Every structure is written in structure tokens, then in C-alpha cells.
Coordinates of C-alpha atoms in Angstrom, one line a residue:
M1 CA 10.1 4.9 13.3
K2 CA 9.5 1.4 14.3
V3 CA 7.3 -1.2 12.1
H4 CA 5.8 -4.2 13.2
V5 CA 4.0 -6.0 10.3
E6 CA 1.8 -8.6 10.1
I7 CA 2.0 -10.8 6.9
Q8 CA -0.6 -13.0 5.0
F9 CA -0.2 -14.9 2.2
A10 CA -4.1 -16.2 1.1
T11 CA -4.0 -17.0 -2.5
D12 CA -1.7 -18.9 -5.1
E13 CA -1.4 -16.1 -7.0
E14 CA 2.3 -14.5 -7.5
C15 CA 3.1 -11.7 -5.9
A16 CA 6.5 -9.9 -6.7
L17 CA 8.0 -8.7 -3.6
S18 CA 9.2 -10.9 -0.8
S19 CA 8.3 -10.3 3.3
G20 CA 11.1 -9.2 3.4
D21 CA 10.2 -6.7 0.6
I22 CA 7.0 -5.8 2.3
V23 CA 8.2 -5.0 5.2
S24 CA 10.7 -2.7 3.7
W25 CA 7.9 -0.2 1.7
I26 CA 6.1 0.2 4.7
Q27 CA 9.1 0.9 7.0
R28 CA 10.1 3.3 4.5
S29 CA 6.7 5.5 3.5
L30 CA 6.6 5.6 7.7
E31 CA 9.7 6.9 7.6
L32 CA 9.6 10.0 5.2
A33 CA 6.6 10.9 6.0
N34 CA 7.5 11.6 9.1
V35 CA 4.3 10.8 11.0
T36 CA 5.0 10.1 14.6
V37 CA 2.4 7.4 16.4
N38 CA 3.5 7.1 19.5
R39 CA 6.0 8.5 22.3
E40 CA 8.1 5.2 21.0
G41 CA 7.9 5.1 17.5
K42 CA 6.5 2.1 17.7
S43 CA 4.1 0.9 15.0
E44 CA 2.0 -2.7 13.9
V45 CA 0.0 -2.5 9.9
S46 CA -1.4 -5.8 9.0
V47 CA -0.7 -7.2 5.3
R48 CA -3.3 -9.9 3.9
V49 CA -2.4 -11.2 -0.2
V50 CA -5.6 -11.8 -1.6
G51 CA -7.3 -13.7 -4.5
A52 CA -10.1 -11.6 -6.7
D53 CA -12.6 -12.6 -4.9
E54 CA -12.3 -12.0 -1.7
M55 CA -11.2 -8.3 -2.7
Q56 CA -14.7 -8.4 -4.9
A57 CA -16.7 -8.9 -1.6
L58 CA -13.8 -6.2 0.6
N59 CA -14.2 -3.7 -2.2
N60 CA -18.4 -4.5 -2.3
E61 CA -19.2 -5.0 1.8
F62 CA -17.0 -1.9 2.3
R63 CA -17.0 0.8 -0.4
D64 CA -20.1 -0.2 -2.6
K65 CA -17.8 -1.2 -5.6
D66 CA -18.7 -5.1 -6.8
W67 CA -15.3 -5.3 -8.3
P68 CA -12.2 -6.3 -7.2
T69 CA -9.4 -3.9 -7.3
N70 CA -5.8 -2.9 -6.5
I71 CA -5.4 -2.7 -2.6
L72 CA -7.9 -1.5 0.1
S73 CA -6.5 0.5 3.5
F74 CA -8.0 0.4 6.3
P75 CA -6.8 2.8 9.8
A76 CA -7.4 1.2 12.9
G77 CA -7.5 5.3 14.4
A78 CA -7.6 5.7 17.8
I79 CA -7.5 2.9 20.4
Q80 CA -8.4 4.0 24.2
G81 CA -6.9 2.6 26.4
L82 CA -3.9 2.0 25.0
P83 CA -0.2 1.8 26.8
A84 CA 1.4 4.8 25.0
D85 CA 5.3 2.2 24.9
S86 CA 2.4 -0.2 22.8
D87 CA 3.0 -1.3 19.2
M88 CA 0.5 1.7 17.9
P89 CA -2.0 -0.2 15.5
L90 CA -1.9 1.9 12.2
G91 CA -4.4 -0.1 10.5
D92 CA -4.9 -3.2 7.4
L93 CA -4.0 -3.4 4.2
V94 CA -5.2 -5.6 1.4
I95 CA -3.9 -6.3 -2.0
C96 CA -5.4 -8.2 -4.6
A97 CA -2.3 -10.0 -6.1
S98 CA -4.0 -11.0 -9.7
V99 CA -5.3 -6.9 -9.6
V100 CA -1.9 -5.3 -8.7
N101 CA 0.0 -8.0 -11.1
E102 CA -2.4 -7.1 -14.7
E103 CA -1.8 -3.9 -13.5
A104 CA 1.7 -3.7 -13.9
G105 CA 1.3 -5.0 -17.5
Q106 CA -0.9 -2.7 -19.0
Q107 CA 0.7 -0.1 -17.2
G108 CA 4.1 -1.4 -18.7
K109 CA 5.7 -1.4 -16.0
S110 CA 7.8 -3.9 -14.1
K111 CA 5.7 -6.5 -11.2
H112 CA 8.1 -5.9 -7.9
D113 CA 8.6 -1.3 -9.1
H114 CA 4.3 -1.3 -8.8
W115 CA 4.2 -3.9 -6.0
G116 CA 5.9 -1.7 -3.9
H117 CA 3.7 1.9 -5.8
I118 CA 1.0 0.2 -4.2
I119 CA 2.9 -0.5 -0.7
V120 CA 3.3 3.1 -0.4
H121 CA 0.0 4.1 -1.2
G122 CA -1.5 2.6 1.2
S123 CA 0.9 2.9 4.1
L124 CA 0.3 6.2 3.5
H125 CA -3.1 6.2 3.8
L126 CA -3.1 4.5 6.4
L127 CA -1.6 7.9 8.4
G128 CA -4.0 9.9 6.6
F129 CA -2.5 11.0 3.6
D130 CA -5.3 11.0 0.9
H131 CA -6.6 12.5 -2.7
S132 CA -9.8 13.3 -3.5
Q133 CA -8.9 16.3 -3.6
D134 CA -6.1 18.0 -5.7
E135 CA -3.8 19.6 -3.0
E136 CA -4.6 16.4 -1.0
A137 CA -3.0 14.4 -3.9
A138 CA 0.0 16.5 -4.9
V139 CA 0.8 16.0 -1.3
M140 CA 0.3 12.3 -2.1
E141 CA 1.5 11.7 -5.5
G142 CA 4.8 13.6 -4.7
L143 CA 5.4 12.0 -1.2
E144 CA 4.9 8.7 -3.2
I145 CA 7.0 9.3 -6.1
E146 CA 9.9 11.0 -3.3
I147 CA 9.8 7.1 -1.6
L148 CA 9.6 5.7 -4.9
S149 CA 13.2 7.4 -5.9
A150 CA 14.8 6.1 -2.7
Y151 CA 14.4 2.1 -4.4
G152 CA 15.2 3.6 -7.9
I153 CA 12.3 3.6 -9.7
T154 CA 10.9 6.0 -11.7
N155 CA 8.0 8.1 -11.0
P156 CA 4.1 6.1 -10.9
Y157 CA 2.6 8.4 -12.1
V158 CA 4.6 9.1 -15.8
D159 CA 2.4 7.6 -18.3
S160 CA 4.5 4.0 -19.3
V161 CA 4.7 2.3 -22.9
R162 CA 5.3 -0.6 -23.0
E163 CA 8.1 -1.1 -26.8
S164 CA 6.4 -3.2 -28.7
P165 CA 7.8 -6.0 -30.7
I166 CA 10.1 -6.0 -33.5

């Protein structure tokens, strides 16, 4: 499956991944999830990296939660009349740089690895995976672990403990 990724950086906050890294993470997620979106196997994802204020506004509007979150996934759904050979819009990912960076520090993970996990997690949501039920969570987390391990990243669901300075 080929994916076209449109990326917007709408914040000066550090993004621990390059545009190429983001495309690679999304591409790998689609491949390993083994989801076919159209006959041509072409898809499209938009990514927007934002600051805390924009993320809080979006999280409040779409989830009734008045705080910034790490990522929001907006699946596109079926589009009537779209030609079969068109890139299938999978949806949009909105990532809050400051929240992801803060979480990485709190969890004792490298920013790069945590950003990768968040991108994979959001990509799987665009493909219809969810974690609201235990069985669904087990499937989704298993895929995340498999995708991340291909990049040499350990299971993100195992507690990370930051070593104390001596």
C-alpha cells in the first residue's frame, strides 16, 4: 500500500521526527495492519503538529474534554463517487508536540520513540482499530508492539522507569 502524507507544522514546539520519519511510521503501520483501502492500494493521510491551545480547543470541541491531548485521529470514512484509482483519504492526525514531548519525559522514553508510538497509534485509529474494549485493545496494542519492534523500539506498554542520577 502506498500512502501520500501531507504534513503541517503549526507550532514552534520540537517535533522529534522528521517529515520522512512521519511518512515512514504511517506507511509501516498501514503495511503491517494489512488493510486494503482501494484496488490501487493508494491512500492519503494529513498530519498537523500543533501547540497546546489548538489541541485543547479541538479536544474540547470533538471529545468534550477541555485539555490538550497527545493525538486526535479523524477517520475520513467512505466517500461517495470517489474514483477507484484515486488516493483513498484515510483521515487526519492532529498531534500536540508539547504533550507528546512531556509524556516522553514523564515515561522515561526517548522523544523519538514516543513520537513514533503516537503516530502508529493514531494511524491504527484511522484504519478502524480501537481500544475501548479489552479485546480490541489487545489487538491494537499487539499491532503497535509489532510495528514498533520493526524499528527496534521496545513494548511501549511496559512501564518505563527513568534511572536516577547518581
